[in-house]
XYZ file of C-alpha atoms in Angstrom:
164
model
C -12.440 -19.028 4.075
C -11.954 -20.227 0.878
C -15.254 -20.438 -1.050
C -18.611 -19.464 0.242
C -22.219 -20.594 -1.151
C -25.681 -18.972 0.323
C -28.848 -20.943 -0.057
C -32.060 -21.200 0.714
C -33.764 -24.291 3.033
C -37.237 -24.660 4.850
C -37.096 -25.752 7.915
C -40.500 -27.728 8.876
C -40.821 -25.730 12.101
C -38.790 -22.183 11.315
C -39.863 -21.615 8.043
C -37.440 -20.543 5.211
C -33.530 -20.196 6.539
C -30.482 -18.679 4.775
C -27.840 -21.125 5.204
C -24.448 -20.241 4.634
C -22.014 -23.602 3.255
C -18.247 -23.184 3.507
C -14.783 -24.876 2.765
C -11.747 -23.822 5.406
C -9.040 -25.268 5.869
C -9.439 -23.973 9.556
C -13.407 -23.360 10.474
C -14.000 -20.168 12.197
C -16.644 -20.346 14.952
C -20.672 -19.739 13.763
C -20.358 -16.393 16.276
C -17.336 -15.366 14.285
C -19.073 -15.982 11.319
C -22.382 -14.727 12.134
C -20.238 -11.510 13.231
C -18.157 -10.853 10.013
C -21.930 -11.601 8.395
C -23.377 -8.984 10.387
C -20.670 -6.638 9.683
C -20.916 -6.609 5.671
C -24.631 -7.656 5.381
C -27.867 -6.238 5.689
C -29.334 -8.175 8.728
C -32.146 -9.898 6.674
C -29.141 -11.766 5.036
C -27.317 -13.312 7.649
C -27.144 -16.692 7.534
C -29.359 -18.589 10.183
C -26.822 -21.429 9.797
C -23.299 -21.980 8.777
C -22.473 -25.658 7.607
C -18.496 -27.047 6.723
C -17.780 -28.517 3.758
C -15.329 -30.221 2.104
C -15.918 -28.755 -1.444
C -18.764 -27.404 -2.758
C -20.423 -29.943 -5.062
C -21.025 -29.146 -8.758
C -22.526 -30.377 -11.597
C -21.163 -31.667 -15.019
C -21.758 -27.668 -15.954
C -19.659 -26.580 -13.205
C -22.333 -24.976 -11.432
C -23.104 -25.341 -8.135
C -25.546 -28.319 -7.179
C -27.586 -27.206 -4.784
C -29.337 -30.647 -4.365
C -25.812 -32.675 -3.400
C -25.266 -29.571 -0.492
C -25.902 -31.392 2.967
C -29.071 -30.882 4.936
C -28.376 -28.086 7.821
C -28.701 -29.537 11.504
C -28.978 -26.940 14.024
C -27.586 -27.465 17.569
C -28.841 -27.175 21.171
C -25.490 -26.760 23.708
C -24.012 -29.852 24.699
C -24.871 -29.264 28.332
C -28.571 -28.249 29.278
C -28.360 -25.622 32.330
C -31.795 -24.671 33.336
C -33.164 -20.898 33.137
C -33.102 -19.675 36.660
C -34.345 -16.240 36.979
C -37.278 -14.490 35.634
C -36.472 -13.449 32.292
C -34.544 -16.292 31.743
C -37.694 -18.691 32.140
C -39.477 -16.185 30.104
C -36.989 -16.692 27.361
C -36.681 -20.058 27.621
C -40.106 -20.403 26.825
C -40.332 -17.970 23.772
C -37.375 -19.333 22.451
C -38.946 -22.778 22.404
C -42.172 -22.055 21.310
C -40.734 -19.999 18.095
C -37.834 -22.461 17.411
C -40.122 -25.819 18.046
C -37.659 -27.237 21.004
C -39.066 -28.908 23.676
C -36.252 -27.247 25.875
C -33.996 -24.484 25.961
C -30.814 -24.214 28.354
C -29.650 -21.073 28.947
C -26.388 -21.342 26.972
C -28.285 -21.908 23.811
C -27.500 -20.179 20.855
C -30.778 -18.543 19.121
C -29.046 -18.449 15.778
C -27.286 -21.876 16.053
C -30.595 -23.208 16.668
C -32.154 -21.891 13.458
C -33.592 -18.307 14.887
C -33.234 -15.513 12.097
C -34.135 -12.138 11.684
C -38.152 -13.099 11.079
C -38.141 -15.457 13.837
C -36.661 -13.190 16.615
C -39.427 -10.596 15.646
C -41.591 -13.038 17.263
C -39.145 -13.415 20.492
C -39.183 -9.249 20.098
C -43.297 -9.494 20.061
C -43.390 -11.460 22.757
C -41.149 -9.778 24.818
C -42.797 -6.325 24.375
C -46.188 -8.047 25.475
C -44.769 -9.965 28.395
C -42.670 -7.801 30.108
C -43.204 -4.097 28.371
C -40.394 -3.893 26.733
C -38.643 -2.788 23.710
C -35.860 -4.716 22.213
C -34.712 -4.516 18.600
C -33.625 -7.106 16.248
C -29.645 -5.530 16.371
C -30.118 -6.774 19.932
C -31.211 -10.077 19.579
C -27.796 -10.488 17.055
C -25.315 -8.723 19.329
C -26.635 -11.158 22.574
C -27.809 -14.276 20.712
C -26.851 -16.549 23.713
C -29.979 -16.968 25.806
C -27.812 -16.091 29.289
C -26.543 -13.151 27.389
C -29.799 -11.816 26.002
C -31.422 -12.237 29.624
C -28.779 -10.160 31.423
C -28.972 -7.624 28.390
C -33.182 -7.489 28.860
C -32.843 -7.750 33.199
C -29.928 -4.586 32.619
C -32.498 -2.584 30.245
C -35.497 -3.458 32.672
C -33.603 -2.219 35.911
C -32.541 1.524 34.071
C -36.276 1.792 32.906
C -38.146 4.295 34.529
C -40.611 3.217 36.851
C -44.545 3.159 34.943
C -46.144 6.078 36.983
């Protein structure tokens, strides 16, 4: 990576998203990114989105100009594979009532979709409510693939003690 800008963008349905824009010559992958993020940042600023770039655009000044950076698109996977079991559905259907998709396929990315740190303390809310159980934030970043996440949450769910 060459050069790296951070910036702020509201999204109309997620709210306020740190978006990360980058030149490389070779682009790393948004989990690599989000990764080497997550490594050397507090988790309240990794980026929700990573966007290539062919140069960061300045003004006469030489500053940055913020205005003339592109718009960040986030991406559902190319393939839609329906949620299957249990916690999957359950997911499915957090995940698309906190990100504002009409659908979610199971190898969706939360973070490549616009989910952040605020945003999966709602998934984290919900989950707690639904199915009684605690998952933290750390969690939702080191599983952020909704097939991933689900096996993590059906794994945790089978070693819990049984409510007496």
């Amino acid at each position: 990576m060459t050069t790296a800008k951070l910036t702020g963008y509201r999204d109309p349905a997620l709210g306020d998203q740190l978006v990360a824009y980058y030149v490389s010559d070779e682009p790393p992958g948004d989990a690599e990114l989000r990764d080497h993020c997550a490594a050397v940042l507090p988790e309240f600023m990794v980026p929700s989105v990573f966007v290539t770039v062919g140069a960061i655009p300045l003004t006469v000044n030489g500053k940055v100009d913020w205005e003339a950076l592109p718009e960040p698109h986030t991406a559902p996977a190319e393939l839609y594979v329906e949620p299957r079991s249990r916690v999957e559905k359950i997911l499915a259907e957090v995940w698309s009532e906190v990100l504002g998709r009409e659908r979610i396929s199971v190898d969706d990315n939360f973070f490549a979709l616009g989910g952040h740190s605020l945003v999966a303390l709602k998934v984290i809310s919900r989950l707690k409510r639904e199915l009684g159980l605690t998952v933290r934030t750390r969690e939702v970043y080191q599983h952020p693939q909704l097939r991933e996440l689900a096996a993590y949450v059906e794994a945790k769910l089978a070693a819990a003690p049984e409510n007496p």
